[in-house]
CSV table of C-alpha atoms and ligand atoms in Angstrom, one decimal:
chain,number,residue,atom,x,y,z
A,1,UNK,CA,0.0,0.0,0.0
A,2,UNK,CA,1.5,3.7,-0.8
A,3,UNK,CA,0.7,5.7,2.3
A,4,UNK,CA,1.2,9.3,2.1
A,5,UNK,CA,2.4,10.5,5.6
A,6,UNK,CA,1.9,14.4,6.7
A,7,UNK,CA,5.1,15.5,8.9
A,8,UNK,CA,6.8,12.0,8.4
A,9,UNK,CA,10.3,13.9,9.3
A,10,UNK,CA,8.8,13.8,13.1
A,11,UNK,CA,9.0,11.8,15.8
A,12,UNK,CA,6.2,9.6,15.4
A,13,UNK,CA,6.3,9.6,11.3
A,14,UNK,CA,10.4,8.2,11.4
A,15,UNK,CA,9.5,5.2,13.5
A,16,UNK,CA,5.7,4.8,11.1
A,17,UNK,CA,7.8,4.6,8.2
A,18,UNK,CA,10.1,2.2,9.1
A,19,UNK,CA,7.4,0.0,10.6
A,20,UNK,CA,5.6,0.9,7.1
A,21,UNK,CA,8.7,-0.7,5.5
A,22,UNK,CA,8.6,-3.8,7.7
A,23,UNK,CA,5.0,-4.7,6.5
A,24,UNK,CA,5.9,-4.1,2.8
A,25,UNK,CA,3.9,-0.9,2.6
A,26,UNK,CA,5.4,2.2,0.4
A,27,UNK,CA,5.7,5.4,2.6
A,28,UNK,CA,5.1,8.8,0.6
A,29,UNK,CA,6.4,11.8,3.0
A,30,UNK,CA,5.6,15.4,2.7
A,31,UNK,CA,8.0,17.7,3.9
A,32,UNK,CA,8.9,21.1,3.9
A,33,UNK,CA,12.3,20.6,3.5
A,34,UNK,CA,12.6,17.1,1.8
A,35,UNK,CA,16.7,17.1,1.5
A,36,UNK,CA,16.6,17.6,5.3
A,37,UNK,CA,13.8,15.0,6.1
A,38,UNK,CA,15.4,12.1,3.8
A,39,UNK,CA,18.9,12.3,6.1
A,40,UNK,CA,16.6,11.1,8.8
A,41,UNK,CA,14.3,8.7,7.5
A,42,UNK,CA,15.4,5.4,5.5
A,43,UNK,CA,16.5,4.7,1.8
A,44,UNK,CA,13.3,3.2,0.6
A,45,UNK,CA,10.9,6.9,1.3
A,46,UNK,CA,9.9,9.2,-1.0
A,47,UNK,CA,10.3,12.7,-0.2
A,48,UNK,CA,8.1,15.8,-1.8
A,49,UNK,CA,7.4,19.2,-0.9
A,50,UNK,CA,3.5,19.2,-1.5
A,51,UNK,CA,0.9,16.5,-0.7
A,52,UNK,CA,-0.5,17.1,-4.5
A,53,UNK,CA,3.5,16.2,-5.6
A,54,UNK,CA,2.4,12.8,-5.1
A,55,UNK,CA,-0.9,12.9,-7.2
A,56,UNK,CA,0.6,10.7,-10.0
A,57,UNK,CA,1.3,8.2,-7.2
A,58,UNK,CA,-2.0,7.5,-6.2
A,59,UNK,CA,-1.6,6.9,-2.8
A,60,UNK,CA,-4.1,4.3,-1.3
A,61,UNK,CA,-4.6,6.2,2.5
A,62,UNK,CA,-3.2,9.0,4.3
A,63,UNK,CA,-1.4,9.8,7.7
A,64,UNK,CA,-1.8,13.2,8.9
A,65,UNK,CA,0.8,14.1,11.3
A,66,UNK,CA,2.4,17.9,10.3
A,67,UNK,CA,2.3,20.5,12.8
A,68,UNK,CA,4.6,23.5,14.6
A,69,UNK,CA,5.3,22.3,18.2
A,70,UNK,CA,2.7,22.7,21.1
A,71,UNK,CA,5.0,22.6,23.8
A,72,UNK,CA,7.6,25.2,22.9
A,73,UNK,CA,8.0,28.2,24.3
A,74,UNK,CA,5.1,31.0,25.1
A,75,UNK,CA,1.5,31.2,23.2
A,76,UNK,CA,1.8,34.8,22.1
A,77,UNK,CA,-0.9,35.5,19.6
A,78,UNK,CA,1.6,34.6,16.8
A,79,UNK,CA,2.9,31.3,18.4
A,80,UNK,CA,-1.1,30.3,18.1
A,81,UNK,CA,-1.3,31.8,14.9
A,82,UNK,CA,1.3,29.4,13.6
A,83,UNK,CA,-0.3,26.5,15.9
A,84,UNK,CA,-3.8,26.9,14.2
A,85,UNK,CA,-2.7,27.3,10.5
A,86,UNK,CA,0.4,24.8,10.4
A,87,UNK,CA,-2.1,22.3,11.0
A,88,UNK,CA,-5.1,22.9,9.2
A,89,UNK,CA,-3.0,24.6,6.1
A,90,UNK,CA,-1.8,21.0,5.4
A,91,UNK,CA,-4.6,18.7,6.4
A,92,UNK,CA,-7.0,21.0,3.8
A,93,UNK,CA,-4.4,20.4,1.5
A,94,UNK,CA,-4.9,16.6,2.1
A,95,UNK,CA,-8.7,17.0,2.2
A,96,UNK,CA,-8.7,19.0,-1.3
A,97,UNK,CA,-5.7,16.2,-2.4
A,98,UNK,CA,-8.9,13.7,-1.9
A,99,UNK,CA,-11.5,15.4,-3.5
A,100,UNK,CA,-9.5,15.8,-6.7
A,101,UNK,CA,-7.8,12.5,-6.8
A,102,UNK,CA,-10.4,10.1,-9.4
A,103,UNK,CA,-9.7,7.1,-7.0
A,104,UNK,CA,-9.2,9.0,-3.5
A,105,UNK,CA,-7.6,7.1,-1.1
A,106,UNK,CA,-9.4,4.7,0.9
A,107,UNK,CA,-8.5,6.0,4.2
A,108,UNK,CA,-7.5,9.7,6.0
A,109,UNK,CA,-5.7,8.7,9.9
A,110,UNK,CA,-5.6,12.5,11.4
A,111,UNK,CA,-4.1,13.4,14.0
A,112,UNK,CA,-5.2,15.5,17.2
A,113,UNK,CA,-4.4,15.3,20.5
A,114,UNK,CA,-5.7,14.9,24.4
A,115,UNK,CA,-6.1,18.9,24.4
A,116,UNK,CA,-9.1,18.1,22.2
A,117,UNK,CA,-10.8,17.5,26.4
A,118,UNK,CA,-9.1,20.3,27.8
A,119,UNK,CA,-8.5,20.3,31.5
A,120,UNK,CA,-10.5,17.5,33.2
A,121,UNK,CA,-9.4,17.1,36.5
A,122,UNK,CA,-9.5,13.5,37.6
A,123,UNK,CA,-12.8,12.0,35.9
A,124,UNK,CA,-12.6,9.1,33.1
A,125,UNK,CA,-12.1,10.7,29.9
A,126,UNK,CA,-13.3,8.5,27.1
A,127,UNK,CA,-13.9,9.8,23.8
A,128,UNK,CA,-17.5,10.6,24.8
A,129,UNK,CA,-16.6,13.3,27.2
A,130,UNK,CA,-17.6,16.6,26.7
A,131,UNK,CA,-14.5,18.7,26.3
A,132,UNK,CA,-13.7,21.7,28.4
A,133,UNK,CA,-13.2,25.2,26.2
A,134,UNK,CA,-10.1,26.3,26.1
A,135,UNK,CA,-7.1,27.1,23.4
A,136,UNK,CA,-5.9,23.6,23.0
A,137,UNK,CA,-9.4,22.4,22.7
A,138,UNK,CA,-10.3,25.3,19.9
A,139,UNK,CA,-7.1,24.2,18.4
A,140,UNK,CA,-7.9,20.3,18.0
A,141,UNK,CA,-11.7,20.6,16.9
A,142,UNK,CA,-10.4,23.1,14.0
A,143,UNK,CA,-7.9,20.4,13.2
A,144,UNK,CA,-10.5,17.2,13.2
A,145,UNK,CA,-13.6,19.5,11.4
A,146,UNK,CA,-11.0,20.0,8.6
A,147,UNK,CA,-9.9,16.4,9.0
A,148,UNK,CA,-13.3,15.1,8.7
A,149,UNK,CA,-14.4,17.0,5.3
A,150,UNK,CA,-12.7,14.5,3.6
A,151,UNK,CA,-15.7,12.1,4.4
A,152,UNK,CA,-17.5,13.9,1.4
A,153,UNK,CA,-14.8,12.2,-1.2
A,154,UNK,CA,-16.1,8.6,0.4
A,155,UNK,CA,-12.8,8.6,2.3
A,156,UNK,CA,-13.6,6.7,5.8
A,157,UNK,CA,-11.9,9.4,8.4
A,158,UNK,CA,-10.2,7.9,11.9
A,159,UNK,CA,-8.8,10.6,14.3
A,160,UNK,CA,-6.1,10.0,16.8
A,161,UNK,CA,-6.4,11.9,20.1
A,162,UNK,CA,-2.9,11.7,21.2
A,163,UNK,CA,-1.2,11.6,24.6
A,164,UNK,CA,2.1,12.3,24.8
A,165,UNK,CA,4.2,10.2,23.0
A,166,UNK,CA,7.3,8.1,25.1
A,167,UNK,CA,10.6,6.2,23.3
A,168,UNK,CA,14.1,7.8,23.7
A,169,UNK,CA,15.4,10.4,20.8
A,170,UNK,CA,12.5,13.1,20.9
A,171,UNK,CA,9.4,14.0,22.3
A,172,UNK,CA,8.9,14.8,25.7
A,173,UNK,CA,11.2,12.6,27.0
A,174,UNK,CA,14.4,14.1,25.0
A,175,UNK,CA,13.2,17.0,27.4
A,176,UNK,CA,12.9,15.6,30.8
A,177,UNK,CA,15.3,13.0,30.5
A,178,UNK,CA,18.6,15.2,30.7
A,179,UNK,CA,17.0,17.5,33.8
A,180,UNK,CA,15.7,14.2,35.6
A,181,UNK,CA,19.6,12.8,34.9
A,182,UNK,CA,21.3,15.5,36.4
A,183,UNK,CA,18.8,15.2,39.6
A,184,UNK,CA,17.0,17.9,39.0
A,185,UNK,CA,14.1,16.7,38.3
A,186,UNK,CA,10.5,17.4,39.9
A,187,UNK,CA,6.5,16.9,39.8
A,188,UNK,CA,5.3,19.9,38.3
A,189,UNK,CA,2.7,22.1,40.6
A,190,UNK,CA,1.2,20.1,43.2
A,191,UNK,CA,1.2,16.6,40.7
A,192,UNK,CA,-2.2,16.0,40.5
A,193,UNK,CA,-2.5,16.8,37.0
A,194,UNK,CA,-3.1,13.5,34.7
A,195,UNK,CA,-0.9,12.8,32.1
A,196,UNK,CA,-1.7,9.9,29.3
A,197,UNK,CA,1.1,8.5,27.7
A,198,UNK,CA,1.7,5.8,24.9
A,199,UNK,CA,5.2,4.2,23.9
A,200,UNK,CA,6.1,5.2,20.5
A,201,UNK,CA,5.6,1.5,19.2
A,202,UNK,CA,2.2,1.9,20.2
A,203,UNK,CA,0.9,4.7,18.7
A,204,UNK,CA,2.5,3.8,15.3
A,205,UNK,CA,0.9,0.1,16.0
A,206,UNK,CA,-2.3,2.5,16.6
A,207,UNK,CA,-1.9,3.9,13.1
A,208,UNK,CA,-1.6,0.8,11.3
A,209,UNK,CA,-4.1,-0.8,13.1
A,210,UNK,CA,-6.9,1.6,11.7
A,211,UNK,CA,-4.7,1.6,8.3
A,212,UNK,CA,-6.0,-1.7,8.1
A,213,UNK,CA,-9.3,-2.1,9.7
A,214,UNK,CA,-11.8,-0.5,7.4
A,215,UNK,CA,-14.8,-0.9,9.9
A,216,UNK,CA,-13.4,1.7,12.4
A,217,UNK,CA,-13.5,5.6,11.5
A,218,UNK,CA,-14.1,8.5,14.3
A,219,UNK,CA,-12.1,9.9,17.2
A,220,UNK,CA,-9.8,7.8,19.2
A,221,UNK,CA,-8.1,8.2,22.5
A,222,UNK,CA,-4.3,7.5,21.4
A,223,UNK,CA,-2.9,6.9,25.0
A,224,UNK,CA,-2.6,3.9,27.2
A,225,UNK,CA,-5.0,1.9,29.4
A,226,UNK,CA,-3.3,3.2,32.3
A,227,UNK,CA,-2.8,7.1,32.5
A,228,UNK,CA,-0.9,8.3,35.4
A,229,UNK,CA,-0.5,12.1,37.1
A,230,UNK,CA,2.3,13.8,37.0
A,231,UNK,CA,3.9,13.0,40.3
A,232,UNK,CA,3.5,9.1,39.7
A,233,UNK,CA,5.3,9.9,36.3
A,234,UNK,CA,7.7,12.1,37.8
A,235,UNK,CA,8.4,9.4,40.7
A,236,UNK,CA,8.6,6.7,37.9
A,237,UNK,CA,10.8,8.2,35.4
A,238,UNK,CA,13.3,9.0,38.4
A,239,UNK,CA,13.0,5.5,39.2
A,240,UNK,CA,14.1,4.5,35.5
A,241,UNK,CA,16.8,6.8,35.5
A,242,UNK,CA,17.8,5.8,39.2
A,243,UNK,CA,18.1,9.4,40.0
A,244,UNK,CA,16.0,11.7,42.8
A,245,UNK,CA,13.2,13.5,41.6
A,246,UNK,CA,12.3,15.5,44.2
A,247,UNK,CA,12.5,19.5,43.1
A,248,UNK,CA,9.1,20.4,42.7
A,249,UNK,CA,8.5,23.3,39.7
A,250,UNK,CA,5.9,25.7,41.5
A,251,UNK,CA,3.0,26.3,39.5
A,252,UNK,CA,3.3,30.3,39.7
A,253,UNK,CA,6.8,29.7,38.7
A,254,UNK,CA,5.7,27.9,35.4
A,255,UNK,CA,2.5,30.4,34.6
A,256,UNK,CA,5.1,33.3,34.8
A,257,UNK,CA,7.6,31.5,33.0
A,258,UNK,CA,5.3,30.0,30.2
A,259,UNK,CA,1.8,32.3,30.3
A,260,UNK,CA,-1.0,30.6,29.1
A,261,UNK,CA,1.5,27.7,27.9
A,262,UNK,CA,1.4,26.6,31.1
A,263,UNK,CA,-1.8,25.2,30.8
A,264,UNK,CA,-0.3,21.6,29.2
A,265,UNK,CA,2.1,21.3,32.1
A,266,UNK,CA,-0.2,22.1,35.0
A,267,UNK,CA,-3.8,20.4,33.8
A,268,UNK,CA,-4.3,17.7,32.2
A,269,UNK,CA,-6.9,15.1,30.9
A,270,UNK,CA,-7.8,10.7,32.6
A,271,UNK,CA,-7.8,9.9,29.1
A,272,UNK,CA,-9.1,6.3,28.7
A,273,UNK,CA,-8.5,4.5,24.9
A,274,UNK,CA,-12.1,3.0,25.3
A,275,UNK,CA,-12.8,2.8,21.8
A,276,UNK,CA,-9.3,1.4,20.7
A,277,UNK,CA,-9.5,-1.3,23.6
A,278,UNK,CA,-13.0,-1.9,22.8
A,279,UNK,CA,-11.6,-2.5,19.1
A,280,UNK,CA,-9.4,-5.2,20.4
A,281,UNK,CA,-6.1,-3.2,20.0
A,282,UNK,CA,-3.3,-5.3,21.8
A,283,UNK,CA,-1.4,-2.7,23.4
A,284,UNK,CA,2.5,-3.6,24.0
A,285,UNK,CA,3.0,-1.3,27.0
A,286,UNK,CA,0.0,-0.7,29.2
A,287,UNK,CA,2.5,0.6,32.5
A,288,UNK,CA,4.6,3.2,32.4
A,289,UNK,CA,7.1,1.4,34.3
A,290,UNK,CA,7.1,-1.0,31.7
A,291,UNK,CA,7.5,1.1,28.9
A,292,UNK,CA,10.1,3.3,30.8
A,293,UNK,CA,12.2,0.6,31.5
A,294,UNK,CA,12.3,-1.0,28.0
A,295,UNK,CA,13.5,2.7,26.8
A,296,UNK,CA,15.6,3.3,29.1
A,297,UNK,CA,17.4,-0.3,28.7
A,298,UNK,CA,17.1,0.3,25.0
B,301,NAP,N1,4.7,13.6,20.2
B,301,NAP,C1,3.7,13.8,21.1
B,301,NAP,O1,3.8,13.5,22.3
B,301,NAP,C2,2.3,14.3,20.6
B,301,NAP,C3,1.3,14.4,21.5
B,301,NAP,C4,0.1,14.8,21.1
B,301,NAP,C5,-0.1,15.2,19.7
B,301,NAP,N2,0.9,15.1,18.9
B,301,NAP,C6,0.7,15.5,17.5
B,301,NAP,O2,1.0,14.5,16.6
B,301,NAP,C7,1.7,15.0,15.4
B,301,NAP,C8,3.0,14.3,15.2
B,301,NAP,O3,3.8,14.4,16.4
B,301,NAP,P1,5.4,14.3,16.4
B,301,NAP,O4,5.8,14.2,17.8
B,301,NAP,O5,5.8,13.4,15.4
B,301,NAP,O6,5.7,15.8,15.8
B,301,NAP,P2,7.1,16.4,15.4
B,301,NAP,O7,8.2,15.5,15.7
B,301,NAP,O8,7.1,17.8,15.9
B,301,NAP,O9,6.9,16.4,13.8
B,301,NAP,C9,5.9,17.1,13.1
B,301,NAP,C10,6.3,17.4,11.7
B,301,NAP,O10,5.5,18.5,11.3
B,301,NAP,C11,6.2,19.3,10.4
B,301,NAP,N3,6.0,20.7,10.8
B,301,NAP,C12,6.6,21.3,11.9
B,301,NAP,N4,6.2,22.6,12.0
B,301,NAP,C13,5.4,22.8,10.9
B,301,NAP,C14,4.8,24.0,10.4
B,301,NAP,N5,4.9,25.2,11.0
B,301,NAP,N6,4.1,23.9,9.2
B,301,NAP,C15,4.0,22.7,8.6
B,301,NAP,N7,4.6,21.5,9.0
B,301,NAP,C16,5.3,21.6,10.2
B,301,NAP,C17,7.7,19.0,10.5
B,301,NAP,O11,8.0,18.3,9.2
B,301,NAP,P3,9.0,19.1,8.1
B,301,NAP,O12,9.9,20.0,8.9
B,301,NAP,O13,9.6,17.9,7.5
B,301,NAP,O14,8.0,19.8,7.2
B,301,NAP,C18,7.7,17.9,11.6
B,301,NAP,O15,8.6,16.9,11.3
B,301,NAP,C19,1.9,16.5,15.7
B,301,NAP,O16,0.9,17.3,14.9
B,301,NAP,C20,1.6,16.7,17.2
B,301,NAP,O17,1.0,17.9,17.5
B,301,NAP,C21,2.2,14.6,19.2
């Protein structure tokens, strides 16, 4: 199958497109800078500037993955500007790539993420919650309306509602790990704050798993069975790293430091994958100190 895959230079698209390899699929990757993005992805990927570069290729589904950073830095009005129309620039290009291809793909995976609830306290979040209004929820309902437009060109439309994503070599871990290893490492605010995660094997297992089963379309929570708050992960990742994790970040420290930022450090969503479970996904790592350990022993 030639999957055409959104941000496939990131984190989660270098380790799809290897496992895209694996099964004997063909990955198609759109990138803005396609010299820089084939250094870090293997031989066998294409790599093309625009999603309609690969129109003669006929790819059979899409992954949507591109977007500027959440977690970086403040959320000045042109930080959310960028946030906003990074990701729905590109996935209305791969809603309008559908809707002109004669034989559209058969399948659009899109992402989101957990922001899509906003901040829940400690209640079940399943993907029937109602979400709570706020910027990253704005943000993630823009991205899945455009997502889900390209229902009208008969493709079937699955949405990942990601947590944050854990394997060593990027995403929030290349950021902790190096405070936690020099000992400096702390909950954040008082800890109570939930945090779903899902090992990076997962959420590409995830991916193919609704690649491939064309009964399943919708939102999905993209996190494991077992979501954790921020001082269990902050007491666990210690553990891994056999280091003391015991300097707490104050909270005003972090809303002056970040502004409205903040918000993703200090709140935070139970997020249950009910539907994926209910599927009969087969997660790999359902604990975090399972899925610690095997990256930290990786
Ligand atoms: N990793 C997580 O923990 C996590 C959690 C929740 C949601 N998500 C979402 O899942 C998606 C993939 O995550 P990831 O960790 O793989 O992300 P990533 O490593 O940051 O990669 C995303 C890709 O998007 C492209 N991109 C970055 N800024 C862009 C911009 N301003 N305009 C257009 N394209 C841009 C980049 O590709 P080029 O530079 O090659 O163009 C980049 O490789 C993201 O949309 C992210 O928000 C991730």
């Amino acid at each position: 199958m030639k999957v055409l895959i959104t941000g496939g230079s990131g984190f989660i698209g270098q380790a799809l497109c290897q496992r895209l390899i694996d099964a004997g699929h063909q990955p198609l990757v759109v990138s803005r800078a396609p010299d820089k993005a084939k250094k870090g992805l293997p031989a066998e990927v294409v790599v093309r500037e625009q999603v309609s570069d690969f129109a003669a290729e006929g790819p059979e589904a899409i992954v949507n993955l591109a977007g500027e950073p959440i977690a970086e830095g403040r959320w000045t009005e042109a930080k959310k500007k960028a946030l906003i129309e990074s990701r729905i620039g590109i996935t209305r290009d791969a809603v309008d790539f559908c809707s002109t291809q004669e034989r559209p793909p058969a399948v659009l995976v899109s992402a989101s993420a957990m922001g899509y609830y906003g901040d829940q306290g400690s209640r079940d979040v399943t993907e029937q919650t109602t979400p709570h209004d706020e910027f990253a929820h704005q943000l993630c309902k823009r991205w899945e309306e455009e997502a889900r437009r390209a229902e009208s060109s008969g493709v079937r439309v699955a949405i990942l509602r990601i947590g944050l994503v854990l394997d060593a070599g990027g995403g929030m871990l290349a950021k902790t790990t190096p405070v936690f290893k020099l000992g400096l490492g702390g909950k954040l605010g008082d800890g109570s704050q939930y945090m779903p995660w899902i090992h990076r094997n997962d959420m590409v297992g995830m991916i193919l798993f609704l690649l491939e089963r064309d009964d399943l379309s919708g939102a999905f929570n993209a996190s494991a069975p077992n979501p954790v708050t921020n001082a269990d992960f902050t007491r666990e990742l210690g553990r891994a790293l056999k280091r003391p994790a015991v300097l707490p970040a104050p909270a005003l420290a972090l809303k002056l430091a970040f502004g409205e930022m903040s918000r993703l450090l200090l709140t935070g969503a139970k997020m249950l994958p009910a539907r994926m479970e209910q599927a009969g996904f087969e997660f790999e790592y359902r604990d975090l100190d399972q899925a610690l350990n095997a990256i930290f022993r990786s």
